[in-house]
Short mmCIF file of C-alpha atoms and ligand atoms in Angstrom, two decimals:
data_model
loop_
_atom_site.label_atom_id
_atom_site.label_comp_id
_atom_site.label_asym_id
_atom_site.label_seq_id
_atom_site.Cartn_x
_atom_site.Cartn_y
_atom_site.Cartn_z
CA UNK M 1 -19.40 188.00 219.18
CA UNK M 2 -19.25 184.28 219.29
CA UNK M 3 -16.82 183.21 222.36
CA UNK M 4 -15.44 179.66 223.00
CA UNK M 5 -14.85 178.73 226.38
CA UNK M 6 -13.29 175.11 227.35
CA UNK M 7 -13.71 174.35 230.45
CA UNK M 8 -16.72 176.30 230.10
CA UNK M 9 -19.31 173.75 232.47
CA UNK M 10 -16.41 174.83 235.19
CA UNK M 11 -16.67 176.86 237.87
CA UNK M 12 -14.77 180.02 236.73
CA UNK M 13 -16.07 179.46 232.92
CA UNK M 14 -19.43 178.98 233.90
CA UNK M 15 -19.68 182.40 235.68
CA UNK M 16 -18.08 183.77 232.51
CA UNK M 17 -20.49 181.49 230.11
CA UNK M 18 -23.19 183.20 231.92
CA UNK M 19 -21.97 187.34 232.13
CA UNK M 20 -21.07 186.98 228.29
CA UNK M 21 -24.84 185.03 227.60
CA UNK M 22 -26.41 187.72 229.74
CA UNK M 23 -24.73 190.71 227.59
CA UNK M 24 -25.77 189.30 224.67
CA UNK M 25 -22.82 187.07 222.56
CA UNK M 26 -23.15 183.48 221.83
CA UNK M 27 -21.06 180.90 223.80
CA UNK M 28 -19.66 177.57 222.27
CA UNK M 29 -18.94 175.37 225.64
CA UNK M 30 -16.42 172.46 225.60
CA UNK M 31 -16.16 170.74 228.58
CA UNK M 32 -15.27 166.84 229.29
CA UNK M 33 -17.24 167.30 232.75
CA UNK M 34 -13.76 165.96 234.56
CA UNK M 35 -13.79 168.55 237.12
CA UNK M 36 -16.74 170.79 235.58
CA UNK M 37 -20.25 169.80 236.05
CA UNK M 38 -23.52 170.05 234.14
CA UNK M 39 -25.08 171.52 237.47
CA UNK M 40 -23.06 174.56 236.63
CA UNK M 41 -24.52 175.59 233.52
CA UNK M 42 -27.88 174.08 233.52
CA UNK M 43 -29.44 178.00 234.25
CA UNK M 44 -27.91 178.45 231.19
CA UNK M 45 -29.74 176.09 229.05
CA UNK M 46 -31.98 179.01 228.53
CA UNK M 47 -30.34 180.69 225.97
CA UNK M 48 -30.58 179.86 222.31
CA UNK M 49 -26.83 181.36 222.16
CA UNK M 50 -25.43 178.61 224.31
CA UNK M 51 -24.03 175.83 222.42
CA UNK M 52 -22.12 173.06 224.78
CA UNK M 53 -20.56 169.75 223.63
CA UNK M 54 -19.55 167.54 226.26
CA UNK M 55 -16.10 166.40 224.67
CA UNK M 56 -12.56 166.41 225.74
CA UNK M 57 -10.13 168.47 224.02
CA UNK M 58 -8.58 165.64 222.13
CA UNK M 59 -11.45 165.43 220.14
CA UNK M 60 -9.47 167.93 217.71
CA UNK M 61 -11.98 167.79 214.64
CA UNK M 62 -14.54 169.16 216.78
CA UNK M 63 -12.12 171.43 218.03
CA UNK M 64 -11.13 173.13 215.01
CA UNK M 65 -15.08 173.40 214.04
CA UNK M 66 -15.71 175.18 216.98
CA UNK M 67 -12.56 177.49 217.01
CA UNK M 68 -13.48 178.32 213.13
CA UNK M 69 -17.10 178.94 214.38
CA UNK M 70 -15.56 181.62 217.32
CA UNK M 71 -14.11 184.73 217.37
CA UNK M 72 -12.74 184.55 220.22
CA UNK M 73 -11.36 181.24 222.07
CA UNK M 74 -11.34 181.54 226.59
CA UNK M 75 -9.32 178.72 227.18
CA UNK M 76 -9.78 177.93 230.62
CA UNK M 77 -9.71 174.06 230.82
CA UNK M 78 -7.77 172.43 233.35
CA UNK M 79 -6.79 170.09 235.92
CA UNK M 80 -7.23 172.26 239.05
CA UNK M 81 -7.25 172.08 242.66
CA UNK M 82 -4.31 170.98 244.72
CA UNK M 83 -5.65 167.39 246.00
CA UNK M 84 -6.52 166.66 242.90
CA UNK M 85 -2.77 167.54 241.27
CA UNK M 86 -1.13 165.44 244.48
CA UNK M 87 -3.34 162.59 244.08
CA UNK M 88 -3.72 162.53 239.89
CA UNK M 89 0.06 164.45 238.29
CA UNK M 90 -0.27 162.46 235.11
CA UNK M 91 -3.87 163.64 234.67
CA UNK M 92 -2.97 167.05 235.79
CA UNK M 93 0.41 167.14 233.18
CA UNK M 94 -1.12 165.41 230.17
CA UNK M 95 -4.43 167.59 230.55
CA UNK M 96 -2.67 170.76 230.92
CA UNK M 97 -0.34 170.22 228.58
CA UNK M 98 -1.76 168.61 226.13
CA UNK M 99 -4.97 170.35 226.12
CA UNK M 100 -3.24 174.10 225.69
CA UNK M 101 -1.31 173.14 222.88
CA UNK M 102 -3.92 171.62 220.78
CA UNK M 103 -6.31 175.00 221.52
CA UNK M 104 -3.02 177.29 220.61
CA UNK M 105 -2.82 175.03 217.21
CA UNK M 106 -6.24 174.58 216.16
CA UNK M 107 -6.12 178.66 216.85
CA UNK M 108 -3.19 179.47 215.20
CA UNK M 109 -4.45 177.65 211.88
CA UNK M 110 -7.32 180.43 211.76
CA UNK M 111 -5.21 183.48 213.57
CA UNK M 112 -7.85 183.72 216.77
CA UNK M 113 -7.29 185.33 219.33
CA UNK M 114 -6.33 183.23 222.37
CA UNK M 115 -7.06 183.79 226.32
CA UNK M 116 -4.90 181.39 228.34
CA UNK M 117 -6.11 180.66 232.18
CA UNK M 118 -2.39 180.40 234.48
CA UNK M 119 -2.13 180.47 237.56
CA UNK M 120 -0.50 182.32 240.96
CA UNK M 121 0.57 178.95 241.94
CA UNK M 122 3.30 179.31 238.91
CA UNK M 123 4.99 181.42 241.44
CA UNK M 124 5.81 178.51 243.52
CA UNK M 125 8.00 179.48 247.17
CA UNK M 126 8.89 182.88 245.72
CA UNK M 127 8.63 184.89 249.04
CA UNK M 128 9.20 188.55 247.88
CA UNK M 129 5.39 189.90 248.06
CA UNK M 130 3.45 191.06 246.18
CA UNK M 131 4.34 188.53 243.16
CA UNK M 132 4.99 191.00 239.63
CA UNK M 133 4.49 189.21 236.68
CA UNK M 134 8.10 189.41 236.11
CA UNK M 135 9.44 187.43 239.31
CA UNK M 136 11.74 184.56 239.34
CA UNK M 137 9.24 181.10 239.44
CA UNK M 138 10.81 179.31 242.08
CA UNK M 139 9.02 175.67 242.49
CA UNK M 140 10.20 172.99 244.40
CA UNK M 141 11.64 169.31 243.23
CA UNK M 142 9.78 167.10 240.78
CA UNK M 143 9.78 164.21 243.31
CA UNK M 144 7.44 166.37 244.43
CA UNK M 145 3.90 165.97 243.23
CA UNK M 146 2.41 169.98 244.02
CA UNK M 147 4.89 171.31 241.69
CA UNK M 148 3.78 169.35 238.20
CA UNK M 149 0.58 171.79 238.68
CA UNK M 150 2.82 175.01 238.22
CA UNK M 151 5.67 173.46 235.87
CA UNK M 152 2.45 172.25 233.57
CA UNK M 153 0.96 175.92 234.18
CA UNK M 154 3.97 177.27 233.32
CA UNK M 155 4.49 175.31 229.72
CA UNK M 156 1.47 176.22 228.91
CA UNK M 157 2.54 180.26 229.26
CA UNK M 158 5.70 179.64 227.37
CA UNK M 159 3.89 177.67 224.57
CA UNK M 160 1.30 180.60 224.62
CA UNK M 161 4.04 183.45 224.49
CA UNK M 162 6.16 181.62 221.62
CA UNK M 163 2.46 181.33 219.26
CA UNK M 164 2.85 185.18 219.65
CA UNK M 165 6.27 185.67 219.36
CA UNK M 166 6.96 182.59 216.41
CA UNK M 167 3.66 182.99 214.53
CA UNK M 168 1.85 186.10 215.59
CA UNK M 169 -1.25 184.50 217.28
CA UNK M 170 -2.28 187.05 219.72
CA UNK M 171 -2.63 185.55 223.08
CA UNK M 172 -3.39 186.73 226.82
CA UNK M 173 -2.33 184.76 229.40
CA UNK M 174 -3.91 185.68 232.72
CA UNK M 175 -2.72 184.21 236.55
CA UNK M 176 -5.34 183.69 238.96
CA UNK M 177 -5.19 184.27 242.22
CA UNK M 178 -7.17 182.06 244.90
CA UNK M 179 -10.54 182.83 242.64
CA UNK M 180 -13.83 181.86 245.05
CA UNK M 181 -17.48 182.43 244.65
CA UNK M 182 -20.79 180.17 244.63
CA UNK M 183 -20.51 176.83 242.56
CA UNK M 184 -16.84 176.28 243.57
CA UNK M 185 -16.56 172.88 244.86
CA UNK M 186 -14.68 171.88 248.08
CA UNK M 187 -14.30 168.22 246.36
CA UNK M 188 -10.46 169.47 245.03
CA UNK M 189 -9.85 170.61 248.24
CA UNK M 190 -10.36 174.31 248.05
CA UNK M 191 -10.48 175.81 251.46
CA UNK M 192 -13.39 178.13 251.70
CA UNK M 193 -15.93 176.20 250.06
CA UNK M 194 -14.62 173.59 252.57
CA UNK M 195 -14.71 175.85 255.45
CA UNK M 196 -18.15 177.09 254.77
CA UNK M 197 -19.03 173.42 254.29
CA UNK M 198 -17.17 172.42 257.54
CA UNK M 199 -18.98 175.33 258.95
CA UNK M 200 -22.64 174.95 258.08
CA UNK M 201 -22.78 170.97 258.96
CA UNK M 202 -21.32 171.87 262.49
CA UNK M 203 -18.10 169.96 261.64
CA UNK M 204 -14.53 170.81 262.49
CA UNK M 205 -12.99 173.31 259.86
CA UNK M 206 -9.90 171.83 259.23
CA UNK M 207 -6.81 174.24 258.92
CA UNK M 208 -4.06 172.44 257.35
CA UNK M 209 -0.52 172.85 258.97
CA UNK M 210 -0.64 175.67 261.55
CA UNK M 211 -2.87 177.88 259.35
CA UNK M 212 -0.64 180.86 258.96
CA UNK M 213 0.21 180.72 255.50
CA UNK M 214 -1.36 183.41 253.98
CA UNK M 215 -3.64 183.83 250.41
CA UNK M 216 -5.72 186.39 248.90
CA UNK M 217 -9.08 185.43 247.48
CA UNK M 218 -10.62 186.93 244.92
CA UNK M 219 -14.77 186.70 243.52
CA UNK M 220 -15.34 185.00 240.50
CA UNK M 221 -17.29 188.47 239.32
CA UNK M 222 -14.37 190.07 239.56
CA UNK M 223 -12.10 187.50 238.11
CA UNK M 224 -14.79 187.72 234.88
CA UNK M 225 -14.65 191.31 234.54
CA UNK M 226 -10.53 191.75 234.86
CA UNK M 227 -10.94 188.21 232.02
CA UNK M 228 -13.19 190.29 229.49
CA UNK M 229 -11.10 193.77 230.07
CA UNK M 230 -7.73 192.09 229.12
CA UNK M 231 -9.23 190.51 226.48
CA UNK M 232 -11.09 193.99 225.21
CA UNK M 233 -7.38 195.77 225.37
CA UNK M 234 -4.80 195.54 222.18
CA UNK M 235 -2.44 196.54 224.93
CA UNK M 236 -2.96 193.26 227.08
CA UNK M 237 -1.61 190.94 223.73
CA UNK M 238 1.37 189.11 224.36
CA UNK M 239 1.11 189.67 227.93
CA UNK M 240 1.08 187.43 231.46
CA UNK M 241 -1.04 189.41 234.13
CA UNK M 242 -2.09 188.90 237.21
CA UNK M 243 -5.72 188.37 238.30
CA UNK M 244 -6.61 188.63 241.91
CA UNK M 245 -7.27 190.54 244.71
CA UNK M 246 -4.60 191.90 247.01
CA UNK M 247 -6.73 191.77 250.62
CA UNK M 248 -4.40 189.26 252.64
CA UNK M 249 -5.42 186.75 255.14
CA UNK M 250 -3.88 183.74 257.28
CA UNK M 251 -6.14 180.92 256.61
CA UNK M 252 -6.43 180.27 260.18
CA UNK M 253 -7.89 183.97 260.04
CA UNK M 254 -9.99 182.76 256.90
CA UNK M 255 -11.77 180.24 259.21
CA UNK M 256 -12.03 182.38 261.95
CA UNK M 257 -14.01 184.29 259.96
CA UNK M 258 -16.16 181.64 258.32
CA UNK M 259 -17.05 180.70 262.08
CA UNK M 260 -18.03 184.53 262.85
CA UNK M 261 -20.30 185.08 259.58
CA UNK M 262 -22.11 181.17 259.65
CA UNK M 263 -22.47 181.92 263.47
CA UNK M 264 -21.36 178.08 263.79
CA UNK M 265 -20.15 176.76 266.89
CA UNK M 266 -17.27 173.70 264.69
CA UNK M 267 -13.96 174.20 266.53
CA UNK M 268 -10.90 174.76 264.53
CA UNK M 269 -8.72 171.19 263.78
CA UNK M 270 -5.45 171.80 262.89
CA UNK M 271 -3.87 169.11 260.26
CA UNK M 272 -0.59 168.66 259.60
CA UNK M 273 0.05 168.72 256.07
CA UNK M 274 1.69 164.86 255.56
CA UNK M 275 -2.16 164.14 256.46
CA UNK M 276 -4.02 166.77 254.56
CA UNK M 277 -2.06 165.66 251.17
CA UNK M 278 1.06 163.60 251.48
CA UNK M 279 4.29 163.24 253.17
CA UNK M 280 6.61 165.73 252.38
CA UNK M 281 3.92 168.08 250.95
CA UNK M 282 5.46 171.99 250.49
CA UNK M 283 2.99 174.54 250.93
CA UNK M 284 3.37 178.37 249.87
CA UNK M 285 3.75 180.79 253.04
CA UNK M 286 2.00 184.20 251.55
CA UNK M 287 0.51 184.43 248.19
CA UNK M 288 0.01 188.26 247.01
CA UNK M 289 -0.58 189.42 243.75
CA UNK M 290 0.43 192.47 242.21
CA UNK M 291 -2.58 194.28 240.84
CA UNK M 292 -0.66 196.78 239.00
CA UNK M 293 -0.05 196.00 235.67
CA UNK M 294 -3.92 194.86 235.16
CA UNK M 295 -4.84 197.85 236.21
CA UNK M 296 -2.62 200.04 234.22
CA UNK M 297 -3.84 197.83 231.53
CA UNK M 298 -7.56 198.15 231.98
CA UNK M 299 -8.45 200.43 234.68
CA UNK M 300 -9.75 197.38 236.88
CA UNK M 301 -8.68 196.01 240.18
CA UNK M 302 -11.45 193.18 241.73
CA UNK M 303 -11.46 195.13 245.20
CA UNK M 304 -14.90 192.54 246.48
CA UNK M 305 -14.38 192.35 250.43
CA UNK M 306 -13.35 189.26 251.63
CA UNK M 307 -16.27 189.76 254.06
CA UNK M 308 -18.71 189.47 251.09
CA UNK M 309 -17.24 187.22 249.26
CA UNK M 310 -17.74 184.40 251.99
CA UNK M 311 -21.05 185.68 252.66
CA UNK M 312 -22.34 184.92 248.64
CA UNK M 313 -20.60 181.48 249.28
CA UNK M 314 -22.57 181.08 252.55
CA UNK M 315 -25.67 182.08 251.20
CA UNK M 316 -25.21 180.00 247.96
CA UNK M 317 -24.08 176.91 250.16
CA UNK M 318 -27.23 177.22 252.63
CA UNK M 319 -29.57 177.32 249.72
CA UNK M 320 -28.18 174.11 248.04
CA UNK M 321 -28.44 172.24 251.35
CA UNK M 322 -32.22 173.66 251.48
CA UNK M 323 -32.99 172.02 248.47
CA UNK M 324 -33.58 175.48 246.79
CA UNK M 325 -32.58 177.11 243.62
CA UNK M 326 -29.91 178.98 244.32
CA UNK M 327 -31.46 182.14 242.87
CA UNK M 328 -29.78 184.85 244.18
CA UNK M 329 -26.35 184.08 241.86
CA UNK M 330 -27.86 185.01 238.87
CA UNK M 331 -29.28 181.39 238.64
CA UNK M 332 -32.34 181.99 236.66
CA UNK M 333 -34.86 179.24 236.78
CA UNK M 334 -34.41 176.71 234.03
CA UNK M 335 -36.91 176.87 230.93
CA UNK M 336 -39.23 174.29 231.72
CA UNK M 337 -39.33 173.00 228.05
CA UNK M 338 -36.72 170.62 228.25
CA UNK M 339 -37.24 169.87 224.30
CA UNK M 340 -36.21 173.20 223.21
CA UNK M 341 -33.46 173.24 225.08
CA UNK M 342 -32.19 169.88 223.49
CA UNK M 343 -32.32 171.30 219.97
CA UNK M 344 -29.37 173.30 221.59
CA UNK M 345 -27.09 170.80 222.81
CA UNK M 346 -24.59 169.85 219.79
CA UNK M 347 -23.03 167.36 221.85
CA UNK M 348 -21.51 164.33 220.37
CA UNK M 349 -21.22 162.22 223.13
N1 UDP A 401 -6.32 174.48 253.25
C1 UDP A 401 -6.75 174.24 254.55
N2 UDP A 401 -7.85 173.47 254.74
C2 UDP A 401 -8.57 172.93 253.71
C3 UDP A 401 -8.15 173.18 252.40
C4 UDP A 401 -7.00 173.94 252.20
O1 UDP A 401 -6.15 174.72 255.51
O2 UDP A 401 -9.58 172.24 253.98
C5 UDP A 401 -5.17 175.34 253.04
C6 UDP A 401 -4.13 174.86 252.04
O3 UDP A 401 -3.18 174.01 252.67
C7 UDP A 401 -3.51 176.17 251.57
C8 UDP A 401 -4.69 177.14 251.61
O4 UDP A 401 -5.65 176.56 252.50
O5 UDP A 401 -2.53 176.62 252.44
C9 UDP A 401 -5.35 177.36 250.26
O6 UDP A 401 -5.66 176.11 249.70
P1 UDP A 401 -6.43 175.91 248.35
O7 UDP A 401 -6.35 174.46 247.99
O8 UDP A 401 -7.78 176.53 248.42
O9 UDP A 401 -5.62 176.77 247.29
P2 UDP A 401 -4.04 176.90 247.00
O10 UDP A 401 -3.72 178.29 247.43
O11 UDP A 401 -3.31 175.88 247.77
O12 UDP A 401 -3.95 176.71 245.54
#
């Protein structure tokens, strides 16, 4: 199968460039490298079924070549990561936005089949735990900047939903939960790569307000495997579902146990939040998913222990600061003949 993934040089595409490279299909990669990064799929390079092009999604001709050329289109491009959204909303609207509806078009034109990345942050200051797909979205005021992040998430699951309803273009839309793994970034502020940062240089972790609002965090891995079920189930067509895992914990417990597993001696700083982003800045208390429906759907539920899951990030991050190939994340060494590998870039830049 031939898959294209924009985004795909990203941190949760990437991991799903390489699982659908390593079973076999061929990947067509579009990624503008805004948040993405060619470190991310360099180990990739290796494969004569990886295609990237290093082009924003307004490039539409190239676009509706590639989405002709697929059978499948993973369309995970974004503006992500909450400092980023507070410090860059017209970025984050006009790239969400814009960028969904000209994959759902160039799709619908050839009837593809459409996976649509959402988010857990569309269920904004809803407190009634664990979130069903189904709950009220209850976001704060537009004067404030956080919310832009889940209104432009949520457009983007209404525009999906009426392709299927209006013109029968079967989508998925998927919400993510709190995803974490090697090769996430702490640069968009995303606390456990920055804890595990904080952690390893011997600097202060930094809990942000009095660190017990609550989230669940969930490995990439299994993020990529609940991704490919939905998308390998008629039943999941037409349908928002949850992705995530439903093991709670404070994020002042989340450093706590950065501290215990990196052995490090940083204390804990605790920033109020008017610092950490900007004044007025609403946060979410608890952040659960409901697991339910994709597992009634495909039998799956990511169940990775938080335990582990900081412990690949800790290894992952300790290599990278040792200079060392990251091997152990199903980094392969890169092939060595850097001319081969250029026959397989298509990019147009
Ligand atoms: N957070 C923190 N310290 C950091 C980064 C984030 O305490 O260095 C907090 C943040 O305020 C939020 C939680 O950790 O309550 C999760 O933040 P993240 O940006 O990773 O994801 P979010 O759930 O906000 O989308």
């Amino acid at each position: 199968m031939v898959y294209l993934i924009t985004g795909g040089a990203g941190f949760i595409g990437s991991h799903l460039a390489e699982r659908l490279l390593e079973r076999g299909d061929t990947v067509l990669l579009m990624d503008n490298l805004s948040t993405g990064s060619m470190e991310n799929i360099r180990h990739l390079k290796k494969y004569d079924r990886m295609h990237y092009f290093l082009e924003p999604l307004e490039n539409r001709h190239l676009l509706a070549e590639l989405v002709d050329e697929s059978d499948v289109i993973l369309h995970l491009a974004a503006a992500v990561g909450v400092k980023l959204i507070v410090e860059s909303p017209v970025r984050t609207i006009e790239t969400n936005v814009n960028g969904t509806q000209s994959v759902l078009e160039a799709a619908a034109r050839k009837r593809k089949l459409v996976f649509t990345a959402s988010t857990s942050e569309v269920y904004g200051k809803n407190t009634n735990v664990p979130f069903h797909e189904d709950a009220d979205l209850v976001l704060g005021p537009t004067t404030k900047g956080r919310w832009s992040y889940a209104a432009s998430k949520a457009l983007d699951e209404f525009l999906a939903l009426s392709y299927w309803k209006e013109k029968g273009l079967p989508v998925v839309v998927a919400r993510f939960f709190n995803t974490v793994g090697p090769r996430q970034t702490g640069r968009y502020g995303m606390v456990l790569p920055n804890f595990v940062g904080q952690a390893l240089e011997g600097a202060p972790l930094t809990v942000y307000g009095n660190g017990q609002q609550s989230r669940c965090f969930c490995d990439v891995r299994d993020a990529v495997e609940g991704l490919l079920r939905l998308i390998g189930t008629d039943k999941a067509i037409g349908e928002v579902v949850n992705i995530g895992n439903d093991e709670e914990v404070t994020i002042e417990g989340l450093a706590r146990m950065v501290k215990e597993r990196t052995g490090s001696s940083s204390p804990i700083e605790y920033i109020p939040y008017d610092q950490a982003y900007e004044p007025g800045f609403e946060d979410m208390f608890r952040r659960v998913p409901s697991v339910a429906k994709l597992e009634r759907l495909t039998g799956f539920r990511p169940r990775t222990p938080l335990a582990q899951i900081i412990d690949r990030v800790v290894s992952y991050q300790s290599e990278k600061r040792a200079g060392a190939a990251p091997l152990a994340f199903d980094m392969a060494p890169v092939k060595s003949d850097g001319g081969a590998q250029a026959e397989h870039v298509r990019s147009r830049t």
